[in-house]
Tab-separated table of C-alpha atoms and ligand atoms in Angstrom:
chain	number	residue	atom	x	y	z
E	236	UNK	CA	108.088	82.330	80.598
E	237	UNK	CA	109.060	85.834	79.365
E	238	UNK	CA	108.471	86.197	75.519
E	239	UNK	CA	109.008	89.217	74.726
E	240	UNK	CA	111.610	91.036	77.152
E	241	UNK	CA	114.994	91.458	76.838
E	242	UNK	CA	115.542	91.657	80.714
E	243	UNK	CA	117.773	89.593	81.908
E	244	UNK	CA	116.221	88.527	84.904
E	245	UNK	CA	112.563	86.807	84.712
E	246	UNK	CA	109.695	89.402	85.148
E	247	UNK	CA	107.258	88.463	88.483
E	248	UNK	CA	103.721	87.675	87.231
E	249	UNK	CA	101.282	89.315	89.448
E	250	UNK	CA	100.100	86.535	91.235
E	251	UNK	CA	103.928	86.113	92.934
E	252	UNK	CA	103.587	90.122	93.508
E	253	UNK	CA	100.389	90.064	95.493
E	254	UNK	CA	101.456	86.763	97.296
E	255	UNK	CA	104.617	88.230	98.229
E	256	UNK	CA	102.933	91.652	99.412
E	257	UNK	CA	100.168	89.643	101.444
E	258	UNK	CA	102.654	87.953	102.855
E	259	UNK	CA	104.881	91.042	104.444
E	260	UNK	CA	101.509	92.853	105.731
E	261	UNK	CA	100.183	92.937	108.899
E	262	UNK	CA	96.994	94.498	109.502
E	263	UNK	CA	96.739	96.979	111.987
E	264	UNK	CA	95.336	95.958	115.124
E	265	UNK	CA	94.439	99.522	117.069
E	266	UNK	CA	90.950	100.142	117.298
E	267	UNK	CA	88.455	103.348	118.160
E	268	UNK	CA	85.078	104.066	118.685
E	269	UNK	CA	82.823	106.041	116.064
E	270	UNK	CA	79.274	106.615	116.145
E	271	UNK	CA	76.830	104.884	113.803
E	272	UNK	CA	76.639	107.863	111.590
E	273	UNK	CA	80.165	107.784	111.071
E	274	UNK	CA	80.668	104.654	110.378
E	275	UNK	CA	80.209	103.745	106.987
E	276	UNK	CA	82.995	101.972	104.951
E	277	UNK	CA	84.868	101.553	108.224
E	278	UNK	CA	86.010	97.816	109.161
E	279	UNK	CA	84.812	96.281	112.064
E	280	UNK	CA	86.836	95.410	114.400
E	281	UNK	CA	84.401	93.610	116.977
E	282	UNK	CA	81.443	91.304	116.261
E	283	UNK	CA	78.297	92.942	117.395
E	284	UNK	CA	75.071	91.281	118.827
E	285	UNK	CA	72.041	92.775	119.368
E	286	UNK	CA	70.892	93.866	122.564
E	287	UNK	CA	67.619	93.345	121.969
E	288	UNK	CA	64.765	91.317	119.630
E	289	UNK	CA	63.493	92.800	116.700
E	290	UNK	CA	60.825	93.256	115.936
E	291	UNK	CA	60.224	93.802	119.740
E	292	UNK	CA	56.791	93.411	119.441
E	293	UNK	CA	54.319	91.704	117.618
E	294	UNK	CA	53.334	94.003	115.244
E	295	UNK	CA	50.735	94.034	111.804
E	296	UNK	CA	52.634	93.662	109.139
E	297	UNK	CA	49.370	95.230	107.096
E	298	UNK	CA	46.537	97.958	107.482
E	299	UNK	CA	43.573	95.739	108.841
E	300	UNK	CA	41.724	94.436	111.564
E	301	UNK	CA	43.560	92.716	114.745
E	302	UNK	CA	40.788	89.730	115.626
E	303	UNK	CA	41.059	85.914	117.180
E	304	UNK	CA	40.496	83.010	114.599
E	305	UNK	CA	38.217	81.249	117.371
E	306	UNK	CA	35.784	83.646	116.061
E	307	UNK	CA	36.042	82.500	112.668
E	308	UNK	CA	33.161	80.442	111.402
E	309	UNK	CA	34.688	77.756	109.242
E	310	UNK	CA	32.842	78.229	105.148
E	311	UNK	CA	30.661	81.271	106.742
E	312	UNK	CA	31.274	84.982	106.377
E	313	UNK	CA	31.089	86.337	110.148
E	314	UNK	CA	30.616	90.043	111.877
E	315	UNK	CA	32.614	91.525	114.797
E	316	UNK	CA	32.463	94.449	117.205
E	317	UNK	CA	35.093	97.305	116.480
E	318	UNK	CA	36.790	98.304	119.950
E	319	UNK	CA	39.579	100.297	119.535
E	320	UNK	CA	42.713	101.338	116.998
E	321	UNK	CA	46.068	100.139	117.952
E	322	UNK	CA	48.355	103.141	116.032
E	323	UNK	CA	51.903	102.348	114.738
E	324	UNK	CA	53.814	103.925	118.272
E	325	UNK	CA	50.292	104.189	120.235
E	326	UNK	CA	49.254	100.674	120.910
E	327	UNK	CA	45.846	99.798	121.549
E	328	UNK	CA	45.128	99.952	125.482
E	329	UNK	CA	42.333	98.157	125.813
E	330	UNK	CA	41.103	94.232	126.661
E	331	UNK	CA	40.088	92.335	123.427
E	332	UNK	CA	36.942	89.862	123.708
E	333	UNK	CA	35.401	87.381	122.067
E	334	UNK	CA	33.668	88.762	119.293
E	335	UNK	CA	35.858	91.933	118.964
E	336	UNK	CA	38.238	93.262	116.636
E	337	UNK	CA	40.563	96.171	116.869
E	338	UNK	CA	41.289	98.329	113.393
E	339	UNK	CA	45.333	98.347	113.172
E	340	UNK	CA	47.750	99.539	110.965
E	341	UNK	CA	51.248	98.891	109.672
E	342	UNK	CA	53.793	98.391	112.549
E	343	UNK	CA	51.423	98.653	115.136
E	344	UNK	CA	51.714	96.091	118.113
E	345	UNK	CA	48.764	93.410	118.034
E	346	UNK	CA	47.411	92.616	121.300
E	347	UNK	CA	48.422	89.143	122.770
E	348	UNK	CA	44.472	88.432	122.632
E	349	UNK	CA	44.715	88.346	118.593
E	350	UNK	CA	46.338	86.247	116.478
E	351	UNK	CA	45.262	87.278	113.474
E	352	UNK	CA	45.106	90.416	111.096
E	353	UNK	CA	42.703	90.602	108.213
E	354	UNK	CA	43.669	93.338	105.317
E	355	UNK	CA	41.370	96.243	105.213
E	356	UNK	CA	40.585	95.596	101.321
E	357	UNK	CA	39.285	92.037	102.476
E	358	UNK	CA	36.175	93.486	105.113
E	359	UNK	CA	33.319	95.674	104.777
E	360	UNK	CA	33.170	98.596	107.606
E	361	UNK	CA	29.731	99.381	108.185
E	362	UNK	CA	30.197	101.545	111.271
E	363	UNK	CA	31.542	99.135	114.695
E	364	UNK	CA	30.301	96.229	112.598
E	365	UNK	CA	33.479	94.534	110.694
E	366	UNK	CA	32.316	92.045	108.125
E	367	UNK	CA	34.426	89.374	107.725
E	368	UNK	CA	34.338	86.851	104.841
E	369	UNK	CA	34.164	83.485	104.822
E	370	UNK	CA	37.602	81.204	104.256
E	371	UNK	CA	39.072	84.488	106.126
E	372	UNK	CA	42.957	83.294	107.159
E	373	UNK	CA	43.822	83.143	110.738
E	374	UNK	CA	47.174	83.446	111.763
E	375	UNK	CA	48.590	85.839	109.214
E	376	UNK	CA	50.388	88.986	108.556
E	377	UNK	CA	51.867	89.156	111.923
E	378	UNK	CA	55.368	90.265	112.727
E	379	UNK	CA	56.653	87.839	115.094
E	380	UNK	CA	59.477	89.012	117.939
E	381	UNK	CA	63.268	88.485	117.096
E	382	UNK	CA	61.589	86.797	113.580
E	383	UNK	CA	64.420	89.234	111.915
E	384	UNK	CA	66.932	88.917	115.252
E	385	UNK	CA	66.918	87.290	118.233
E	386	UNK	CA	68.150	89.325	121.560
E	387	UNK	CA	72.117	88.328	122.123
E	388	UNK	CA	71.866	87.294	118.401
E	389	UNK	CA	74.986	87.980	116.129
E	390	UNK	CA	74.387	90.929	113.995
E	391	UNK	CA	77.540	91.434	112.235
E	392	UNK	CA	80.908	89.115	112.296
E	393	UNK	CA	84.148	90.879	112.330
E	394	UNK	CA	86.563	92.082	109.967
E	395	UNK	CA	83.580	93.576	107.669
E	396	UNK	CA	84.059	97.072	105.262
E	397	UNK	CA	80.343	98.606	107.111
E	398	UNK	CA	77.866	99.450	104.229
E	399	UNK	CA	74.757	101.775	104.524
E	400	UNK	CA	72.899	98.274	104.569
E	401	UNK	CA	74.576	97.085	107.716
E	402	UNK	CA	73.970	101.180	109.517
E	403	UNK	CA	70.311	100.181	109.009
E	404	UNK	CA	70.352	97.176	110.937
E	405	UNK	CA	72.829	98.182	113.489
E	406	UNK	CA	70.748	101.345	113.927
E	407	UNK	CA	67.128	98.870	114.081
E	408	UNK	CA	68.763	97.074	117.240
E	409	UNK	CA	69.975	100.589	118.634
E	410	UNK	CA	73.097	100.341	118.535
E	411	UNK	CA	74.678	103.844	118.181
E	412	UNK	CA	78.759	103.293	118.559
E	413	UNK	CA	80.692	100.780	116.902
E	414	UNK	CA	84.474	99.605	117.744
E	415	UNK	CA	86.457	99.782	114.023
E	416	UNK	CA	89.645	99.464	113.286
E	417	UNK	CA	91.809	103.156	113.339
E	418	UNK	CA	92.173	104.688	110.194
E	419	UNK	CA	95.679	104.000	107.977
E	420	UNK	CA	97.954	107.414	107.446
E	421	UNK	CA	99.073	107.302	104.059
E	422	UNK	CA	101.130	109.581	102.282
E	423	UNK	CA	101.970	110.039	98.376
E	424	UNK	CA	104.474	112.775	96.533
E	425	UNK	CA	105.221	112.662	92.905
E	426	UNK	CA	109.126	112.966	91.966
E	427	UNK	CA	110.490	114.431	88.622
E	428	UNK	CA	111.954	117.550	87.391
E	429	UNK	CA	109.250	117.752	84.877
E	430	UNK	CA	106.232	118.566	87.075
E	431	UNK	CA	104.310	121.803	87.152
E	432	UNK	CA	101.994	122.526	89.644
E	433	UNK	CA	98.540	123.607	88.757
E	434	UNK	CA	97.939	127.431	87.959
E	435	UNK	CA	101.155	127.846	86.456
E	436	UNK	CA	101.837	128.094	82.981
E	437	UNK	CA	103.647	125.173	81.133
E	438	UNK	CA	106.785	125.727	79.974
E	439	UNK	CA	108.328	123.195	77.204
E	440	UNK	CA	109.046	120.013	78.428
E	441	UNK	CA	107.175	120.344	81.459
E	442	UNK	CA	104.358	118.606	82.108
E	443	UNK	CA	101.469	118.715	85.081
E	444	UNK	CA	101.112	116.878	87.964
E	445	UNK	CA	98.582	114.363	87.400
E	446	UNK	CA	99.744	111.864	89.788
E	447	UNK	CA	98.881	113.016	92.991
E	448	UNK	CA	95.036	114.324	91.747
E	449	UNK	CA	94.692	110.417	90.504
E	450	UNK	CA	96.109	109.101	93.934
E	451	UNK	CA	93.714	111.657	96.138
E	452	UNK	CA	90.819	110.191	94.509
E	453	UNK	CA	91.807	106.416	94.592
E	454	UNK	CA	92.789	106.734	98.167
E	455	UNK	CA	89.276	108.714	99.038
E	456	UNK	CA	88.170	106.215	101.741
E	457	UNK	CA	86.938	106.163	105.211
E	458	UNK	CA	89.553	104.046	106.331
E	459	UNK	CA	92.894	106.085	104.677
E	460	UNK	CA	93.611	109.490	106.151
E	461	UNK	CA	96.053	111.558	103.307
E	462	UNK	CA	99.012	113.163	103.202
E	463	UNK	CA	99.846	114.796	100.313
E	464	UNK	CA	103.875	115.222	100.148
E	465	UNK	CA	103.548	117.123	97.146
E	466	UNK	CA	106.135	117.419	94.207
E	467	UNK	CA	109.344	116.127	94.804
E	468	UNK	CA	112.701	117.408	92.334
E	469	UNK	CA	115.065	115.099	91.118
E	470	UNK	CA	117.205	115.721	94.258
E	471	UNK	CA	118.642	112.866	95.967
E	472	UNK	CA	119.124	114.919	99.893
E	473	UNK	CA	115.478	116.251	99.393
E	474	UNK	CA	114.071	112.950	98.332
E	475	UNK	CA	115.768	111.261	101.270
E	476	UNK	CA	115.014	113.887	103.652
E	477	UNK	CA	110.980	113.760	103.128
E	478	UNK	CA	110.897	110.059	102.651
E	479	UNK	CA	112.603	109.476	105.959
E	480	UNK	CA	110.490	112.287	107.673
E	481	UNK	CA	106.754	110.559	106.434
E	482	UNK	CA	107.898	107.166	107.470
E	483	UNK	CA	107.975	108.280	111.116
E	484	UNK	CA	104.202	110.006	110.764
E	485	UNK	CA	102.738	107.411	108.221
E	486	UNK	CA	101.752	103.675	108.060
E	487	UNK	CA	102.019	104.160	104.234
E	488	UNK	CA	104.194	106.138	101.999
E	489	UNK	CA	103.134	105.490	97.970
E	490	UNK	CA	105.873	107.285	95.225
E	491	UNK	CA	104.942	108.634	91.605
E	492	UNK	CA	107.715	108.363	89.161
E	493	UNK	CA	111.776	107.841	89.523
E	494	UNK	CA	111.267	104.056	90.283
E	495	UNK	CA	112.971	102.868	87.006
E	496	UNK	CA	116.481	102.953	85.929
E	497	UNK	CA	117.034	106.709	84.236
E	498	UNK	CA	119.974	108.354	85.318
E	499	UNK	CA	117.236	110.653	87.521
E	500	UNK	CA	115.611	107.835	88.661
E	501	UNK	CA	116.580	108.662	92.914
E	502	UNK	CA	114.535	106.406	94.344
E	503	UNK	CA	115.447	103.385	94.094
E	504	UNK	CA	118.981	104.769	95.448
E	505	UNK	CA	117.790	106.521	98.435
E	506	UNK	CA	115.192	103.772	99.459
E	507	UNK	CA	118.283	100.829	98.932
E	508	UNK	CA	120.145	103.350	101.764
E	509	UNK	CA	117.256	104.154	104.009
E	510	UNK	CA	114.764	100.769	104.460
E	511	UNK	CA	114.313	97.347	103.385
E	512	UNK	CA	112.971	97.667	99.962
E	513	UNK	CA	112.445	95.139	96.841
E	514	UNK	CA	112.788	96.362	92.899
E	515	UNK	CA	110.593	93.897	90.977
E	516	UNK	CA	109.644	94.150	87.132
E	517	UNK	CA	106.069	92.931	86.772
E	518	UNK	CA	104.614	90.771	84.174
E	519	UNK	CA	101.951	93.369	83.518
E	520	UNK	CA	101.200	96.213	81.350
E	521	UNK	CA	101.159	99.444	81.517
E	522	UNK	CA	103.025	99.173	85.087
E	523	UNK	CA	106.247	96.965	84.806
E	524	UNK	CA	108.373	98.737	88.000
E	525	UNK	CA	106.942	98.375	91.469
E	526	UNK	CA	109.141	99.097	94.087
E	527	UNK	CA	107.789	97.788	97.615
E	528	UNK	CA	109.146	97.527	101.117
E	529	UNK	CA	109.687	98.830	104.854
E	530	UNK	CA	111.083	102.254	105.892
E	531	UNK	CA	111.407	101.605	109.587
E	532	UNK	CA	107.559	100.279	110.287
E	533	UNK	CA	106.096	102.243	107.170
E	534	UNK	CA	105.302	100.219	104.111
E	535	UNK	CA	106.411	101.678	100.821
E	536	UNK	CA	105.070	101.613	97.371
E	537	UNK	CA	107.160	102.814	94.533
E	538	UNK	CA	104.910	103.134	91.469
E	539	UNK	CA	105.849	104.030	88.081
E	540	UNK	CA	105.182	107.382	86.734
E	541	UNK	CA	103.028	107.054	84.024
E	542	UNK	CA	99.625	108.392	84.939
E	543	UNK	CA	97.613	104.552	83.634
E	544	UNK	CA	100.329	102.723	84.923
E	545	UNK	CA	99.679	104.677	88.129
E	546	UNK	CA	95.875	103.727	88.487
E	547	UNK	CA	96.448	100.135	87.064
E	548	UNK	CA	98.863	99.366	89.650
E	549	UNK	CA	96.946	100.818	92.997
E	550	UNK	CA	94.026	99.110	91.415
E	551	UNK	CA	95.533	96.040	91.277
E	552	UNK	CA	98.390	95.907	93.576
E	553	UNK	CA	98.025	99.064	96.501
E	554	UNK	CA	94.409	98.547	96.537
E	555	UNK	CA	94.112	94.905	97.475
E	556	UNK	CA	97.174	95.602	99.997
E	557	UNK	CA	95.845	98.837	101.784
E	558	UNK	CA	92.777	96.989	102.298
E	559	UNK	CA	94.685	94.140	103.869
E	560	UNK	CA	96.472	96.682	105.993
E	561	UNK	CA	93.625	98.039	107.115
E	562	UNK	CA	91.943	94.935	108.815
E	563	UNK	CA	89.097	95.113	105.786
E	564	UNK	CA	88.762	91.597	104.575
E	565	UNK	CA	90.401	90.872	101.444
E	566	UNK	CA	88.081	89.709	97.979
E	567	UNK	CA	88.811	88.795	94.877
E	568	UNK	CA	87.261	91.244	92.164
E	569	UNK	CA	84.204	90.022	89.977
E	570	UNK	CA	85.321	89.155	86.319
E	571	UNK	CA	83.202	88.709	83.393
E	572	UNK	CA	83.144	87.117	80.188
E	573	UNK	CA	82.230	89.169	76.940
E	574	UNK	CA	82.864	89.216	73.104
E	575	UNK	CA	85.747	91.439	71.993
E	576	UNK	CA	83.934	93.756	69.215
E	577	UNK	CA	87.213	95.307	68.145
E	578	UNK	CA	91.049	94.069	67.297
E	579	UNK	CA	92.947	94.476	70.247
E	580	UNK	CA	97.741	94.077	69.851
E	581	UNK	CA	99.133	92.164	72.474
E	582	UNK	CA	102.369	91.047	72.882
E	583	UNK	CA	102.856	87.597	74.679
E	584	UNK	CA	105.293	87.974	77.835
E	585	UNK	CA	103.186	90.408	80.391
E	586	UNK	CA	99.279	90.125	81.322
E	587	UNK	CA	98.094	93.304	79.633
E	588	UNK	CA	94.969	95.555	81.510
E	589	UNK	CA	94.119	96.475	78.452
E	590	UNK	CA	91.060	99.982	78.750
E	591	UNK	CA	87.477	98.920	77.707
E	592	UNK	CA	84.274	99.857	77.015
E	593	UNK	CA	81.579	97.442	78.296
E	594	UNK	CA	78.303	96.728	76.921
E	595	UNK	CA	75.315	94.315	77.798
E	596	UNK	CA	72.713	93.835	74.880
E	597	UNK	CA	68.992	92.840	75.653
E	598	UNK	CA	70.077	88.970	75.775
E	599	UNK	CA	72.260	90.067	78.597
E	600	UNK	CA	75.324	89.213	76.782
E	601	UNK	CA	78.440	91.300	77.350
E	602	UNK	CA	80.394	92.634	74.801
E	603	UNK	CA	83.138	94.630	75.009
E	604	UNK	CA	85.630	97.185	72.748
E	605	UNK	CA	88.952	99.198	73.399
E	606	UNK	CA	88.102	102.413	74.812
E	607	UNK	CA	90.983	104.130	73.024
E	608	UNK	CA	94.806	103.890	72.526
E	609	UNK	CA	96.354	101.929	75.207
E	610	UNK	CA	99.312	104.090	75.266
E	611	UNK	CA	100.460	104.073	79.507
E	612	UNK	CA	100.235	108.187	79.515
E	613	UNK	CA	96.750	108.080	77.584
E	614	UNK	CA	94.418	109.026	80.378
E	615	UNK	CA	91.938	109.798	77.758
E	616	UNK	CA	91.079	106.517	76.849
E	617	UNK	CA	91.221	105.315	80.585
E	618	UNK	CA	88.770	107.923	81.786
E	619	UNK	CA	86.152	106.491	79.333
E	620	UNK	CA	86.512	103.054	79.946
E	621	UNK	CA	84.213	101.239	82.423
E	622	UNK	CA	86.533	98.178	82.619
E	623	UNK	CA	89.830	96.559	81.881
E	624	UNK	CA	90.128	93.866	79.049
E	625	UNK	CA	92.986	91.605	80.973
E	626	UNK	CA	94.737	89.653	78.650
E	627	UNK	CA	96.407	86.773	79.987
E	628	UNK	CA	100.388	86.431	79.620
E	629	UNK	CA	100.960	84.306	76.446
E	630	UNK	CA	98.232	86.340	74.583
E	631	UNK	CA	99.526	87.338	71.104
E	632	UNK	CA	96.267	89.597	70.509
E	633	UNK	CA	92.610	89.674	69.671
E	634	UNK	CA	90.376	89.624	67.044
E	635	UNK	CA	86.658	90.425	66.658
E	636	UNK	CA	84.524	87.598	68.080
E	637	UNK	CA	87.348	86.359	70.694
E	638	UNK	CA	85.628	86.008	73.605
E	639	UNK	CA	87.786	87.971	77.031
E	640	UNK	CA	88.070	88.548	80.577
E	641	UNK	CA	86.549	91.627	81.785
E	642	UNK	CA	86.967	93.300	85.282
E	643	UNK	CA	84.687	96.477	86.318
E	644	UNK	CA	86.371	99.293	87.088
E	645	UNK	CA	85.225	100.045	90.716
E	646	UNK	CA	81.915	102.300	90.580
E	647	UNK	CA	81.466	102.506	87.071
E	648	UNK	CA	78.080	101.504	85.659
E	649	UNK	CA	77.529	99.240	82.135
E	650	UNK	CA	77.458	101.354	78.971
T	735	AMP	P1	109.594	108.093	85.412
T	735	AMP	O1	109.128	106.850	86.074
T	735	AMP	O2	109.980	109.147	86.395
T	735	AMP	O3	110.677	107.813	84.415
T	735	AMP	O4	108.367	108.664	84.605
T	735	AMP	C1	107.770	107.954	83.507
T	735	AMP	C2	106.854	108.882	82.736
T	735	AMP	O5	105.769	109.279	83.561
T	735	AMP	C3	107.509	110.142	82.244
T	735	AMP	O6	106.996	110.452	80.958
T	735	AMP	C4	107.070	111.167	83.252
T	735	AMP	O7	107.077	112.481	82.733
T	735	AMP	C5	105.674	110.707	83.578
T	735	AMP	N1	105.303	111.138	84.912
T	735	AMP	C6	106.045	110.970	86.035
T	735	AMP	N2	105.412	111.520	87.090
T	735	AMP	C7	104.264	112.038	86.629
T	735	AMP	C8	103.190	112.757	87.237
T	735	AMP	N3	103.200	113.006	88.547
T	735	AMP	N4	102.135	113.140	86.471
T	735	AMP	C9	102.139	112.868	85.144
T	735	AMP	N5	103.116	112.210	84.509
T	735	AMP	C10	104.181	111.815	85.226
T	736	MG	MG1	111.145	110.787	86.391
């Protein structure tokens, strides 16, 4: 139910946005090859299995002596002969007896006549007689082959968003090229008489362009390759000119501004006449008008103009639906619960992403305070917070000890 708006029509909570959304995109299913070193943050697009075992070899997993356990003398400390080193990369190239040892360090590959390797702190070394100790283990600190992977083993299941952790073991089974899915071409512009590029001076009611600086950063990934449309006037032709020109070169076209009702509000116009595009109202705030659709087979994301709305819409709505349409698999973003230190106003009728400051004390309880006024053009107060305080629909505000939902904003670190 809608509390507190005086729209006539029922406002979409953002659970029906995202369903509808996920429903209407299909990820894209062209693929390339990158090398390894290129590869990070890109999504698979074919499982890979590793063409060989590793370890490879058995190797020490200490720096020590290689020996048999038949030589061990169960209860009794024991001496053997000192043959030979095996190096990590220069194995030892030798025969190993009876009554031998080899000294061997970390990584090295054990000959198959040992089975054992002692660590050098547990022996004395007097010359090429190795003291051994009595109770000395047999059997251990041996890297077995394939113990971490098995030749023909999986390594990685596809659709997976490649971290530096998955390069490393790609990289151990030496694999250099991977298949991922092509990159997305997505292009933004801002609309509104208003804007003034950087470097110029501001004239009275102007204001500068801090939409498409917001949208560079949030769309810096591997997988989106930008287009930045630039400032767009009020101009209905000009507006419908470029929009219809990026949807032929873009999977992706994302609008600043002009998405409400104002008499200079173009878009939703010149979209209604050009593609297949839906007007909702959100139950959220800051971000109410979301404009979404198809311009021939480009997607299209109308976002409101005001700078917080901006980045708590992509966060919540582009983000989760660029990542779809790029083959990544989709997630569901961590929340927390903490204590509210501070009074927070909330209306009931929309879910509010309300900016916050995050704290864990030396219990490891969270607490958590605004980060400013929640106006949607106060960037200040955004740019401190490390999270959003989301306050569900029929909230009618907080008070100091209310305990609230907390979500991280992405790469931000506790306070
Ligand atoms: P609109 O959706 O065009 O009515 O814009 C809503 C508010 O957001 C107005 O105060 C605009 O001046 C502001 N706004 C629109 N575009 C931008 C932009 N690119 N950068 C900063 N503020 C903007
Ligand atoms: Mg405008």
């Amino acid at each position: 139910m809608d509390l507190c708006s005086r729209e006539a029509k029922p406002l979409l909570s953002i659970t029906a946005a995202l369903e509808r959304i996920k429903a209407a995109i299909h990820p894209v299913s062209e693929t390339e090859k990158v090398a390894l070193a290129n590869a990070l943050g890109r999504v698979l697009a074919a499982s890979v299995y590793s063409p060989i075992n590793t370890p490879h070899d058995r190797n020490a997993a200490m720096d020590g002596y290689a020996f048999y356990s038949t030589d061990i003398i169960p209860g009794q400390p024991f001496t053997l002969n000192l043959v030979g080193t095996s190096w990590a990369g220069r194995p030892f190239q030798g025969q190993l007896h009876a009554g031998q040892c080899i000294r061997i360090f970390t990584g090295a590959v054990v000959p198959p006549a040992a089975d054992s390797v002692i660590m050098q702190e547990q022996v004395q070394a007097d010359g090429h007689n190795i003291h051994f100790p009595a109770h000395a283990a047999s059997g251990k600190n041996i890297r077995e082959i394939g113990e971490d992977i098995k030749q023909g083993g999986l390594l990685l299941t596809h659709p997976k968003k490649l971290t530096a952790i998955d390069l490393g073991l790609l990289a151990s089974a030496g694999i250099a090229e991977l298949t991922v899915k092509r990159p997305l071409k997505v292009a933004f512009f801002s609309t509104g008489d208003e804007l003034t590029a950087l470097g110029q001076p501001l004239e009275s009611g102007k204001i500068y362009d801090s939409n498409r600086y917001l949208l560079s950063g949030l769309l810096a990934d591997p997988n989106y390759q930008i287009t930045d449309l630039g400032v767009i006037a009020d101009n209905k032709q000009l507006l419908e000119e470029c929009v219809v020109a990026a949807a032929k070169q873009h999977d992706v076209i994302i609008s600043t501004g002009g998405a409400s009702v104002g008499d200079a509000d173009y878009v939703k116009e010149i979209l209604e006449h050009c593609g297949e595009i839906d007007f909702w109202k959100i139950a959220i705030k800051p971000g109410k008008p979301l404009a979404f659709g198809k311009i021939g087979d480009c997607y299209f994301f109308g976002l409101p103009g005001n700078p917080v709305a901006v980045v708590v819409t992509f966060q919540h709505i582009i983000a989760p639906a660029l990542k779809q349409l790029s083959g990544a698999p989709t997630s569901t973003p961590l929340q927390l619960t903490a204590t509210c230190t501070t009074a927070l106003k909330k209306s009931p009728g929309r879910q509010d992403y309300q900016r916050g400051l995050l704290t864990q004390d030396t219990d490891g309880e969270f607490f958590v305070a605004s980060s400013g006024r929640q106006g949607s053009n106060i960037l200040s107060s955004m740019s401190r917070a490390n999270c959003y305080i989301i306050l569900a629909t029929e909230c009618a505000g907080i008070v100091p000890g209310d305990k609230v939902r907390v979500q991280l904003i992405q790469n931000t670190e506790i306070v």
